[in-house]
CSV table of C-alpha atoms in Angstrom, one decimal:
chain,number,residue,atom,x,y,z
R,280,MET,CA,-19.2,-15.7,12.7
R,281,LYS,CA,-16.1,-14.7,14.7
R,282,ASP,CA,-16.4,-18.1,16.6
R,283,HIS,CA,-15.7,-19.9,13.4
R,284,TYR,CA,-12.8,-17.8,12.2
R,285,SER,CA,-10.5,-17.1,14.8
R,286,GLU,CA,-8.3,-14.9,12.7
R,287,LEU,CA,-11.3,-12.6,11.9
R,288,LYS,CA,-11.5,-9.0,12.9
R,289,ILE,CA,-14.5,-6.9,12.2
R,290,VAL,CA,-14.6,-3.2,11.9
R,291,HIS,CA,-18.2,-1.5,12.0
R,292,PHE,CA,-18.7,2.0,10.5
R,293,SER,CA,-21.2,3.8,12.3
R,294,ARG,CA,-23.0,4.7,9.0
R,295,ASN,CA,-21.9,4.4,5.3
R,296,PHE,CA,-18.6,6.3,4.5
R,297,GLY,CA,-17.8,4.6,1.2
R,298,GLN,CA,-15.5,1.9,0.1
R,299,GLN,CA,-12.3,3.9,0.0
R,300,GLN,CA,-12.8,4.9,3.6
R,301,ALA,CA,-13.6,1.3,4.5
R,302,LEU,CA,-10.4,0.3,2.8
R,303,LEU,CA,-8.4,2.8,4.8
R,304,ALA,CA,-9.9,1.7,8.1
R,305,GLY,CA,-9.1,-1.9,7.1
R,306,ILE,CA,-5.4,-0.7,6.6
R,307,LYS,CA,-5.4,1.0,9.8
R,308,ALA,CA,-6.8,-2.0,11.6
R,309,ALA,CA,-4.2,-4.5,10.1
R,310,ASN,CA,-1.0,-5.3,11.6
R,311,GLY,CA,0.5,-7.9,9.2
R,312,GLU,CA,3.8,-7.9,7.4
R,313,VAL,CA,1.9,-8.1,4.2
R,314,LEU,CA,-1.5,-6.5,3.5
R,315,ALA,CA,-3.9,-7.6,0.9
R,316,THR,CA,-7.2,-5.7,-0.1
R,317,LEU,CA,-10.0,-7.2,-1.9
R,318,ASP,CA,-13.8,-7.4,-2.2
R,319,VAL,CA,-16.0,-10.0,-0.5
R,320,ASP,CA,-18.0,-10.6,-3.7
R,321,LEU,CA,-15.3,-13.1,-4.8
R,322,GLN,CA,-15.0,-11.5,-8.2
R,323,GLN,CA,-11.4,-11.2,-7.1
R,324,PRO,CA,-10.2,-14.7,-6.2
R,325,PRO,CA,-8.4,-15.0,-2.9
R,326,ALA,CA,-6.4,-17.9,-4.2
R,327,LEU,CA,-4.3,-15.2,-6.1
R,328,ILE,CA,-2.9,-14.0,-2.9
R,329,PRO,CA,-0.1,-16.5,-2.5
R,330,SER,CA,1.3,-15.8,-5.8
R,331,MET,CA,1.2,-12.1,-5.1
R,332,VAL,CA,3.1,-12.8,-2.1
R,333,ARG,CA,5.8,-14.5,-4.1
R,334,LEU,CA,6.1,-11.3,-6.0
R,335,TYR,CA,6.5,-9.5,-2.7
R,336,GLU,CA,9.1,-11.8,-1.6
R,337,LYS,CA,11.0,-10.7,-4.8
R,338,GLY,CA,11.1,-7.2,-3.3
R,339,TYR,CA,8.3,-5.5,-4.9
R,340,GLN,CA,6.5,-3.4,-2.4
R,341,VAL,CA,3.1,-3.3,-4.1
R,342,VAL,CA,1.5,-5.9,-6.4
R,343,HIS,CA,-1.5,-4.8,-8.3
R,344,ALA,CA,-3.8,-7.4,-9.6
R,345,ILE,CA,-5.1,-6.4,-13.0
R,346,PRO,CA,-8.5,-7.8,-14.0
R,347,GLU,CA,-9.0,-9.2,-17.3
R,348,TYR,CA,-12.7,-9.1,-18.0
R,349,HIS,CA,-14.8,-12.0,-18.7
R,350,GLN,CA,-17.4,-12.1,-21.3
R,351,SER,CA,-20.1,-11.4,-18.7
R,352,ALA,CA,-19.1,-7.9,-18.1
R,353,THR,CA,-21.5,-5.8,-20.1
R,354,TRP,CA,-20.3,-3.9,-23.1
R,355,PHE,CA,-21.3,-0.7,-21.4
R,356,LYS,CA,-19.1,-1.3,-18.5
R,357,LYS,CA,-16.1,-2.4,-20.8
R,358,LEU,CA,-16.6,0.7,-22.9
R,359,THR,CA,-16.9,3.1,-20.2
R,360,SER,CA,-14.0,1.7,-18.2
R,361,LYS,CA,-11.8,1.7,-21.3
R,362,ALA,CA,-12.7,5.3,-22.0
R,363,TYR,CA,-12.2,6.4,-18.4
R,364,TYR,CA,-8.8,4.7,-18.3
R,365,LYS,CA,-7.6,6.3,-21.5
R,366,PHE,CA,-8.7,9.6,-20.0
R,367,ILE,CA,-6.9,9.0,-16.7
R,368,GLN,CA,-3.7,7.8,-18.7
R,369,ALA,CA,-3.6,11.2,-20.2
R,370,LEU,CA,-3.6,13.0,-16.8
R,371,GLY,CA,-1.1,10.9,-14.9
R,372,PRO,CA,1.9,9.0,-15.4
R,373,ASP,CA,1.3,5.7,-14.3
R,374,GLN,CA,-1.3,4.0,-16.2
R,375,VAL,CA,-2.0,0.5,-15.7
R,376,VAL,CA,-2.3,0.9,-12.1
R,377,TYR,CA,-5.5,2.6,-12.5
R,378,LYS,CA,-6.9,-0.6,-14.2
R,379,SER,CA,-6.4,-2.1,-10.8
R,380,ASN,CA,-9.8,-2.4,-8.9
R,381,ASP,CA,-8.4,-2.2,-5.4
R,382,PHE,CA,-7.2,-5.7,-5.5
R,383,ARG,CA,-3.6,-5.4,-4.4
R,384,LEU,CA,-0.9,-6.6,-1.9
R,385,PHE,CA,1.5,-4.2,-0.4
R,386,SER,CA,4.1,-4.3,2.4
R,387,HIS,CA,4.0,-3.0,5.8
R,388,PRO,CA,6.1,0.1,5.1
R,389,VAL,CA,3.8,1.1,2.4
R,390,ALA,CA,0.9,0.5,4.6
R,391,GLU,CA,2.5,2.8,7.3
R,392,VAL,CA,2.7,5.7,4.8
R,393,VAL,CA,-1.0,5.1,3.7
R,394,ARG,CA,-2.1,5.1,7.3
R,395,SER,CA,-0.5,8.6,8.0
R,396,LEU,CA,-1.5,10.3,4.9
R,397,PRO,CA,-3.9,13.3,5.8
R,398,GLU,CA,-6.0,13.1,2.5
R,399,GLN,CA,-9.8,13.6,2.9
R,400,SER,CA,-11.0,12.7,-0.6
R,401,LEU,CA,-9.4,9.2,-0.9
R,402,TYR,CA,-8.4,7.6,-4.0
R,403,LEU,CA,-6.3,4.8,-3.1
R,404,ARG,CA,-5.4,3.8,-6.8
R,405,GLY,CA,-3.9,7.2,-7.1
R,406,ILE,CA,-2.1,7.1,-3.9
R,407,PHE,CA,-0.6,3.7,-4.6
R,408,ALA,CA,0.5,4.9,-8.1
R,409,TRP,CA,2.2,8.0,-6.6
R,410,LEU,CA,3.8,6.0,-3.6
R,411,CYS,CA,5.1,3.2,-5.7
R,412,PRO,CA,5.8,3.5,-9.4
R,413,LEU,CA,5.6,0.5,-11.7
R,414,ASN,CA,8.9,-1.1,-12.3
R,415,GLN,CA,8.7,-2.3,-16.0
R,416,ARG,CA,12.4,-2.8,-16.7
R,417,LEU,CA,12.7,-6.0,-14.5
R,418,LYS,CA,11.6,-9.3,-15.9
R,419,ASP,CA,9.3,-11.6,-14.0
R,420,ASP,CA,11.9,-13.6,-12.2
R,421,GLU,CA,14.2,-10.8,-11.4
R,422,TYR,CA,14.8,-9.7,-8.1
R,423,ASN,CA,13.9,-6.1,-7.2
R,424,ASP,CA,15.9,-4.1,-4.7
R,425,PRO,CA,13.4,-3.5,-1.9
R,426,ASP,CA,14.9,-0.2,-0.9
R,427,THR,CA,13.8,1.3,-4.2
R,428,TRP,CA,10.1,0.9,-3.9
R,429,ALA,CA,8.6,-0.6,-6.9
R,430,ALA,CA,5.4,-2.0,-7.9
R,431,THR,CA,4.5,-4.9,-10.3
R,432,THR,CA,1.2,-6.2,-11.7
R,433,LEU,CA,-0.2,-9.6,-12.0
R,434,LYS,CA,-3.2,-10.4,-14.3
R,435,TYR,CA,-6.2,-12.5,-13.1
R,436,ARG,CA,-9.3,-13.5,-14.5
R,437,HIS,CA,-12.2,-11.4,-13.1
R,438,GLN,CA,-14.8,-13.8,-11.9
R,439,SER,CA,-18.5,-13.3,-12.8
R,440,ARG,CA,-20.6,-12.2,-9.9
R,441,GLN,CA,-21.9,-15.1,-7.9
R,442,HIS,CA,-24.3,-13.5,-5.4
R,443,GLY,CA,-26.4,-10.5,-5.4
R,444,GLN,CA,-26.2,-7.2,-7.4
R,445,THR,CA,-23.4,-5.0,-7.7
R,446,LYS,CA,-23.2,-2.5,-4.8
R,447,TYR,CA,-21.6,0.1,-7.0
R,448,SER,CA,-24.5,1.8,-8.7
R,449,ILE,CA,-23.9,4.2,-11.6
R,450,PRO,CA,-23.9,7.4,-9.7
R,451,ARG,CA,-21.4,5.9,-7.1
R,452,MET,CA,-19.1,4.7,-10.1
R,453,VAL,CA,-19.3,8.2,-11.6
R,454,ALA,CA,-18.5,9.9,-8.2
R,455,LEU,CA,-15.5,7.6,-7.8
R,456,ALA,CA,-14.2,8.4,-11.3
R,457,PHE,CA,-14.6,12.1,-10.7
R,458,ASP,CA,-12.7,11.5,-7.3
R,459,GLY,CA,-10.0,9.8,-9.2
R,460,MET,CA,-9.7,12.4,-12.0
R,461,THR,CA,-9.5,15.4,-9.5
R,462,ALA,CA,-7.4,13.6,-6.9
R,463,ILE,CA,-4.5,12.4,-8.8
R,464,SER,CA,-3.5,15.6,-10.6
R,465,ILE,CA,-4.1,19.2,-11.2
R,466,GLN,CA,-4.2,18.7,-15.0
R,467,PRO,CA,-7.8,19.6,-15.3
R,468,LEU,CA,-7.3,22.9,-13.9
R,469,ARG,CA,-4.4,23.6,-16.2
R,470,PHE,CA,-6.8,23.2,-19.1
R,471,GLY,CA,-8.0,26.6,-18.4
R,472,LEU,CA,-4.6,28.0,-19.1
R,473,PHE,CA,-4.3,26.2,-22.3
R,474,LEU,CA,-7.8,27.5,-23.3
R,475,GLY,CA,-6.7,31.0,-22.5
R,476,MET,CA,-3.6,30.9,-24.7
R,477,GLY,CA,-5.5,29.5,-27.4
R,478,SER,CA,-8.3,32.1,-27.2
R,479,ILE,CA,-5.7,34.9,-27.1
R,480,ALA,CA,-4.1,33.5,-30.5
R,481,LEU,CA,-7.6,33.2,-32.0
R,482,ALA,CA,-8.7,36.8,-30.8
R,483,MET,CA,-5.3,38.2,-32.3
R,484,ALA,CA,-6.2,36.5,-35.6
R,485,LEU,CA,-9.8,37.8,-35.6
R,486,ILE,CA,-8.8,41.2,-34.4
R,487,ILE,CA,-6.5,41.4,-37.4
R,488,TRP,CA,-9.1,40.2,-39.7
R,489,ALA,CA,-11.7,42.6,-38.4
R,490,LEU,CA,-9.3,45.5,-38.8
R,491,TYR,CA,-8.5,44.2,-42.3
R,492,MET,CA,-12.3,44.1,-43.1
R,493,HIS,CA,-12.7,47.7,-41.6
R,494,LEU,CA,-9.6,49.4,-43.1
R,495,ILE,CA,-8.8,47.8,-46.3
R,496,VAL,CA,-12.1,46.3,-47.5
R,497,GLY,CA,-14.3,48.8,-45.9
R,498,GLN,CA,-17.4,46.8,-45.9
R,499,THR,CA,-18.4,46.8,-42.3
R,500,VAL,CA,-21.3,48.2,-40.4
R,501,SER,CA,-20.2,51.0,-38.2
R,502,GLY,CA,-19.3,50.0,-34.8
R,503,TRP,CA,-18.7,46.5,-35.6
R,504,THR,CA,-15.0,46.5,-35.6
R,505,SER,CA,-14.7,48.3,-32.1
R,506,ILE,CA,-17.0,45.9,-30.5
R,507,MET,CA,-15.5,42.9,-32.0
R,508,ILE,CA,-12.0,44.1,-30.7
R,509,VAL,CA,-13.4,44.8,-27.3
R,510,ILE,CA,-15.3,41.5,-26.9
R,511,LEU,CA,-12.3,39.3,-28.3
R,512,PHE,CA,-9.7,41.0,-26.2
R,513,PHE,CA,-11.4,40.9,-22.9
R,514,SER,CA,-12.9,37.5,-23.2
R,515,SER,CA,-9.4,36.0,-24.1
R,516,ILE,CA,-7.8,37.9,-21.2
R,517,GLN,CA,-10.6,36.4,-18.9
R,518,PHE,CA,-9.6,32.8,-20.1
R,519,LEU,CA,-6.1,33.6,-19.3
R,520,LEU,CA,-6.5,34.9,-16.0
R,521,MET,CA,-8.9,31.9,-15.0
R,522,GLY,CA,-6.1,29.7,-16.3
R,523,LEU,CA,-3.7,31.3,-14.0
R,524,MET,CA,-6.1,31.2,-11.0
R,525,GLY,CA,-6.4,27.5,-11.7
R,526,GLU,CA,-2.6,27.2,-11.6
R,527,TYR,CA,-2.6,28.7,-8.1
R,528,LEU,CA,-5.4,26.8,-7.1
R,529,GLY,CA,-3.6,23.7,-8.1
R,530,LYS,CA,-0.7,24.6,-6.1
R,531,VAL,CA,-2.9,25.3,-3.1
R,532,PHE,CA,-4.6,21.9,-3.7
R,533,LEU,CA,-1.2,20.1,-3.7
R,534,GLN,CA,-0.3,21.9,-0.6
R,535,VAL,CA,-3.3,21.4,1.3
R,536,ARG,CA,-3.3,17.5,0.3
R,537,GLY,CA,-0.4,17.5,2.5
R,538,ARG,CA,1.5,14.6,0.9
R,539,PRO,CA,5.0,14.2,2.3
R,540,GLY,CA,7.8,15.8,0.2
R,541,TYR,CA,9.6,12.4,0.1
R,542,ILE,CA,9.5,9.1,1.8
R,543,THR,CA,12.4,6.9,2.7
R,544,SER,CA,12.6,3.2,1.9
R,545,ASP,CA,11.6,2.3,5.6
R,546,GLY,CA,8.3,4.0,5.2
R,547,MET,CA,9.2,7.2,7.0
R,548,LYS,CA,7.6,10.2,5.6
R,549,HIS,CA,9.3,13.7,5.6
R,550,GLY,CA,8.7,17.2,4.8
R,551,ASN,CA,6.1,17.0,7.7
R,552,GLU,CA,8.4,16.5,10.5
R,553,THR,CA,6.4,17.5,13.4
R,554,LYS,CA,3.9,14.8,12.9
R,555,LEU,CA,6.4,12.1,12.0
R,556,ALA,CA,9.0,12.1,14.6
R,557,PRO,CA,9.3,8.5,15.6
R,558,LYS,CA,7.3,8.2,18.7
R,559,ALA,CA,10.0,6.6,20.8
R,560,GLY,CA,8.5,4.4,23.4
R,561,ALA,CA,5.0,5.7,22.8
R,562,LYS,CA,3.5,2.5,21.8
R,563,LYS,CA,5.3,-0.6,22.0
R,564,PRO,CA,3.6,-3.8,20.9
R,565,ARG,CA,5.4,-5.9,23.3
R,566,PRO,CA,6.9,-4.0,26.0
R,567,ASN,CA,8.0,-6.9,28.0
R,568,ASN,CA,10.1,-8.1,25.3
R,569,ARG,CA,12.1,-4.9,24.9
R,570,SER,CA,14.3,-5.1,27.9
R,571,PRO,CA,14.3,-8.5,29.3
R,572,GLY,CA,17.2,-8.0,31.6
R,573,SER,CA,16.8,-4.5,32.5
R,574,ASN,CA,16.1,-3.1,36.1
R,575,THR,CA,12.3,-2.7,35.6
R,576,ARG,CA,12.0,-6.5,35.0
R,577,LYS,CA,14.1,-7.4,37.9
R,578,LYS,CA,12.1,-5.4,40.1
R,579,GLU,CA,9.0,-6.9,38.9
R,580,GLY,CA,10.5,-10.2,39.5
R,581,ARG,CA,8.8,-12.0,36.6
R,582,ASP,CA,9.8,-15.2,35.0
R,583,PRO,CA,12.4,-14.4,32.3
R,584,LEU,CA,10.7,-17.0,30.2
R,585,GLU,CA,7.6,-15.1,29.9
R,586,ILE,CA,9.3,-12.7,27.4
R,587,TYR,CA,9.4,-15.4,24.9
R,588,ASP,CA,5.7,-15.6,23.8
R,589,ASP,CA,6.4,-17.7,20.9
R,590,ILE,CA,8.5,-20.5,22.3
R,591,ASP,CA,7.9,-23.9,20.7
R,592,ASP,CA,8.2,-27.2,22.5
R,593,LYS,CA,12.0,-27.5,22.1
R,594,GLY,CA,12.6,-24.2,23.5
R,595,TRP,CA,13.3,-22.3,20.4
R,596,ALA,CA,12.0,-18.9,20.2
R,597,ASN,CA,11.8,-16.6,17.2
R,598,LEU,CA,14.2,-13.9,17.2
R,599,VAL,CA,11.5,-11.6,16.2
R,600,ASP,CA,9.8,-11.9,19.6
R,601,VAL,CA,13.0,-11.7,21.6
R,602,VAL,CA,14.6,-8.9,19.7
R,603,ASP,CA,12.6,-5.6,19.8
R,604,GLN,CA,13.8,-2.2,18.5
R,605,ALA,CA,17.0,-3.8,17.0
R,606,SER,CA,17.7,-3.5,13.3
R,607,TYR,CA,17.4,-7.2,12.7
R,608,LEU,CA,16.0,-8.9,9.7
R,609,ASP,CA,13.5,-11.3,10.8
R,610,PHE,CA,12.6,-14.7,9.5
R,611,SER,CA,11.8,-17.3,11.9
R,612,TYR,CA,12.9,-20.8,11.9
R,613,ARG,CA,9.4,-21.6,10.8
R,614,TYR,CA,10.1,-20.2,7.3
R,615,GLU,CA,13.5,-21.6,6.9
R,616,ASP,CA,12.6,-24.5,4.7
R,617,HIS,CA,10.5,-22.2,2.6
R,618,LEU,CA,13.4,-19.7,2.3
R,619,ARG,CA,16.0,-22.3,1.5
R,620,LYS,CA,13.8,-23.6,-1.0
R,621,CYS,CA,13.1,-20.3,-2.7
R,622,PHE,CA,16.7,-19.3,-2.6
R,623,TYR,CA,18.0,-22.7,-3.9
R,624,ASN,CA,15.6,-22.5,-6.7
R,625,LYS,CA,17.2,-19.4,-7.7
R,626,ALA,CA,20.7,-21.0,-7.6
R,627,ASN,CA,20.6,-22.0,-11.1
R,628,ALA,CA,20.5,-18.5,-12.3
R,629,ARG,CA,22.6,-17.0,-9.7
R,630,GLN,CA,24.4,-18.6,-7.0
R,631,TYR,CA,23.0,-18.2,-3.5
R,632,VAL,CA,25.2,-18.2,-0.5
R,633,PHE,CA,23.7,-19.6,2.8
R,634,ASP,CA,25.2,-20.2,6.1
R,635,THR,CA,24.2,-20.7,9.7
R,636,LEU,CA,26.1,-19.4,12.7
R,637,SER,CA,25.5,-20.9,16.2
R,638,VAL,CA,26.6,-19.0,19.4
R,639,GLY,CA,25.6,-19.9,22.7
R,640,GLY,CA,22.0,-20.8,22.0
R,641,ILE,CA,21.4,-18.2,19.3
R,642,ASN,CA,21.2,-19.6,15.6
R,643,LEU,CA,21.8,-16.9,13.1
R,644,HIS,CA,21.3,-17.7,9.4
R,645,ARG,CA,22.8,-15.5,6.7
R,646,GLY,CA,21.9,-15.4,3.1
R,647,SER,CA,22.7,-13.6,0.0
R,648,LEU,CA,22.8,-13.6,-3.8
R,649,LYS,CA,26.2,-13.6,-5.2
R,650,GLY,CA,26.7,-10.5,-7.1
R,651,SER,CA,24.0,-8.7,-5.3
R,652,THR,CA,24.3,-6.4,-2.3
R,653,PRO,CA,21.2,-7.5,-0.3
R,654,GLU,CA,21.8,-9.8,2.6
R,655,TRP,CA,19.2,-11.5,4.5
R,656,PHE,CA,19.5,-12.5,8.2
R,657,TRP,CA,17.0,-14.4,10.3
R,658,GLY,CA,17.4,-16.4,13.4
R,659,GLU,CA,16.2,-18.1,16.3
R,660,ILE,CA,17.2,-18.3,19.9
R,661,ASN,CA,17.0,-21.1,22.3
R,662,ALA,CA,15.6,-19.8,25.6
R,663,ASN,CA,16.2,-23.0,27.6
R,664,GLU,CA,19.9,-23.0,26.6
R,665,LEU,CA,20.4,-19.5,27.4
R,666,LEU,CA,18.5,-19.7,30.6
R,667,LYS,CA,20.3,-22.9,31.8
R,668,ASP,CA,23.5,-21.1,32.6
R,669,ASN,CA,22.2,-17.9,33.9
R,670,PRO,CA,18.5,-17.1,34.3
R,671,ASP,CA,19.2,-13.4,33.8
R,672,HIS,CA,21.1,-14.3,30.5
R,673,PRO,CA,23.7,-11.5,30.8
R,674,LYS,CA,25.4,-12.6,27.5
R,675,VAL,CA,22.5,-11.4,25.5
R,676,GLN,CA,21.7,-8.4,27.6
R,677,ALA,CA,25.3,-7.2,27.3
R,678,LEU,CA,25.0,-6.5,23.6
R,679,GLY,CA,24.3,-2.8,24.2
R,680,ILE,CA,22.1,0.0,23.7
R,681,ASP,CA,20.6,1.4,20.4
R,682,GLU,CA,20.3,4.8,19.1
R,683,ASN,CA,17.1,5.6,21.0
R,684,SER,CA,19.0,4.4,24.1
R,685,ASN,CA,16.6,1.3,24.5
R,686,PRO,CA,18.4,-1.8,25.7
R,687,VAL,CA,19.0,-4.2,22.7
R,688,ILE,CA,19.3,-7.9,23.5
R,689,PHE,CA,20.6,-8.9,20.2
R,690,LYS,CA,21.5,-6.6,17.5
R,691,ILE,CA,22.6,-7.6,14.0
R,692,LYS,CA,24.3,-5.2,11.8
R,693,PRO,CA,24.2,-5.3,8.0
R,694,LEU,CA,27.3,-6.5,6.6
R,695,GLU,CA,29.4,-4.0,4.7
E,194,MET,CA,19.7,-1.1,5.0
E,195,CYS,CA,20.0,-4.7,3.9
E,196,GLY,CA,17.8,-7.0,2.3
E,197,LEU,CA,14.3,-8.0,2.1
E,198,TYR,CA,12.9,-6.6,5.2
E,199,THR,CA,13.0,-2.9,6.0
E,200,ASP,CA,13.9,-1.5,9.3
E,201,ALA,CA,11.3,-2.5,12.1
E,202,ARG,CA,12.0,0.7,14.2
E,203,THR,CA,9.9,2.9,11.9
E,204,ASN,CA,7.0,0.6,11.9
E,205,ARG,CA,4.7,0.0,14.7
E,206,ASN,CA,3.3,-3.4,15.6
E,207,PHE,CA,3.5,-5.2,12.5
E,208,LYS,CA,3.8,-9.0,12.8
E,209,PRO,CA,6.2,-10.7,10.7
E,210,GLY,CA,4.9,-13.5,8.6
E,211,LEU,CA,1.5,-12.3,8.9
E,212,ILE,CA,-0.8,-11.6,5.9
E,213,SER,CA,-3.7,-9.3,6.7
E,214,ILE,CA,-6.5,-9.6,4.2
E,215,ILE,CA,-8.6,-6.6,4.2
E,216,ALA,CA,-12.0,-6.7,2.6
E,217,PRO,CA,-14.5,-3.7,2.8
E,218,CYS,CA,-18.1,-4.8,2.5
E,219,TYR,CA,-21.4,-3.0,1.9
E,220,ASN,CA,-24.6,-4.8,2.3
E,221,GLU,CA,-23.0,-8.2,1.4
E,222,GLU,CA,-24.7,-10.6,3.8
E,223,GLU,CA,-25.0,-13.3,1.3
E,224,SER,CA,-21.5,-13.4,0.1
E,225,ILE,CA,-19.5,-12.8,3.3
E,226,GLN,CA,-20.0,-16.4,4.6
E,227,ARG,CA,-18.7,-17.7,1.3
E,228,PHE,CA,-15.9,-15.2,1.0
E,229,LEU,CA,-14.5,-16.4,4.5
E,230,GLU,CA,-14.7,-20.0,3.4
E,231,GLU,CA,-12.8,-19.3,0.2
E,232,VAL,CA,-10.2,-17.1,2.1
E,233,SER,CA,-9.6,-19.7,4.8
E,234,ARG,CA,-9.3,-22.4,2.0
E,235,VAL,CA,-6.2,-20.7,0.6
E,236,ASP,CA,-2.9,-22.1,1.7
E,237,TYR,CA,-0.7,-19.0,2.7
E,238,ALA,CA,2.3,-21.0,4.1
E,239,PRO,CA,4.6,-20.2,5.4
E,240,TYR,CA,2.7,-17.1,6.3
E,241,ARG,CA,-0.2,-16.9,8.7
E,242,ASN,CA,-3.1,-14.8,7.8
E,243,GLU,CA,-5.7,-12.5,9.5
E,244,VAL,CA,-8.8,-11.3,7.9
E,245,ILE,CA,-10.3,-7.8,8.6
E,246,VAL,CA,-13.8,-7.2,7.3
E,247,VAL,CA,-14.8,-3.5,7.4
E,248,ASN,CA,-18.5,-3.2,7.5
E,249,ASP,CA,-19.6,-0.1,5.7
E,250,ALA,CA,-22.8,0.4,7.1
E,251,VAL,CA,-26.0,0.4,5.1
E,252,PRO,CA,-27.4,4.0,5.2
E,253,ILE,CA,-30.8,4.3,6.7
E,254,ASP,CA,-31.6,6.9,4.2
E,255,PRO,CA,-30.1,6.6,0.8
E,256,GLU,CA,-29.6,10.4,0.5
E,257,LEU,CA,-26.8,10.0,2.9
E,258,TYR,CA,-24.6,8.7,0.3
E,259,TRP,CA,-23.8,12.1,-1.0
E,260,MET,CA,-23.2,13.6,2.3
E,261,LYS,CA,-20.0,11.9,2.7
């Protein structure tokens, strides 16, 4: 199968670990800019992915595809899922997200956080709802500021099953449902506390009634009043204490779950610093790219052209491949037409400003929406032109050192 | 931070312009071929795509389900 599809990667589990774990393994194995998860049974149409990507381009970090059920779903399934989602809604803040059946698209910073979460009992719907709340204020065509992570939804027609039987048996569905209920919040534990308070109130009322019957009416069997009072008092105290214990257990659960205290827009988790210190230089995807003019390269005496692993026939390489560790915003010349189109389309509503700067073999494009802060940069670099004058291209090399003291060939700063 | 794309430093090896399509599968021999055909038929331009299939192995003993 791999021969047919060059872009295919397969991860084999040694035994059955469940769908949620499989999703996580897939997320860990992926290295795309955008990630999409879906089932192989084609009930979730892959053709929807491009329109989800359009929403990502509008600045949404997570796009949930919400199924609209066909007639073919059985009434039982419809009823149970409806009841379940009603219940889930009562527990947590972000409702619609739980209707998502793990068909979603998300950006790489979100994926980076998901990869590093220490949770054992996985319920990805809950995790995504927690990471990225729905933004309901924005209209469809509005641009979302990507620094504020927001999710959006997209409805699709859930296809009827084409092959085989559903692999989710009823016990498995129930297991997932329970995982969902217990993983997203500690509300079920808090139930004990409410029960305790309610039972205390009830017990007080009953005690007063029993005393009234005993003292005023005087028609009680001897011993009844005292037994009533003892039973009511202690049972309600027990409920209350159980509720309190539940409250502490909930706190322990939240602590053990180990979710970070906060997450910054670039996908860095915090509140767990030891684990999350950026591993400077620990794993560089393309170490050759990083310091093309540095001493190590010169010692090795390799062809400087080697660093541009993505050169086209005219000698234009994507800045992405040339610049590593710089805070650039990448979009290659390959996408330029697309970008121009999508920005110019918006120009009716808001004016889009677009210009190109060419300096010695480097093309830098800048774009922004008038009246909005974000600026986009992307660019390309002409390797041949740079190398023509000087094979060591000192121009580019001279541009400095970044915060982690890695040599930077080309660094673009955001405009103030 | 500016714009559409977040800081690359914090993220390891993500490839710009690449869509990763992740599909967990469990005992789905019949449908996986069709799925791959369907996925490769979609036009993702200007993005490239990769497909990651996670084979959640079929248990030898069904009891193992519950032993997570």
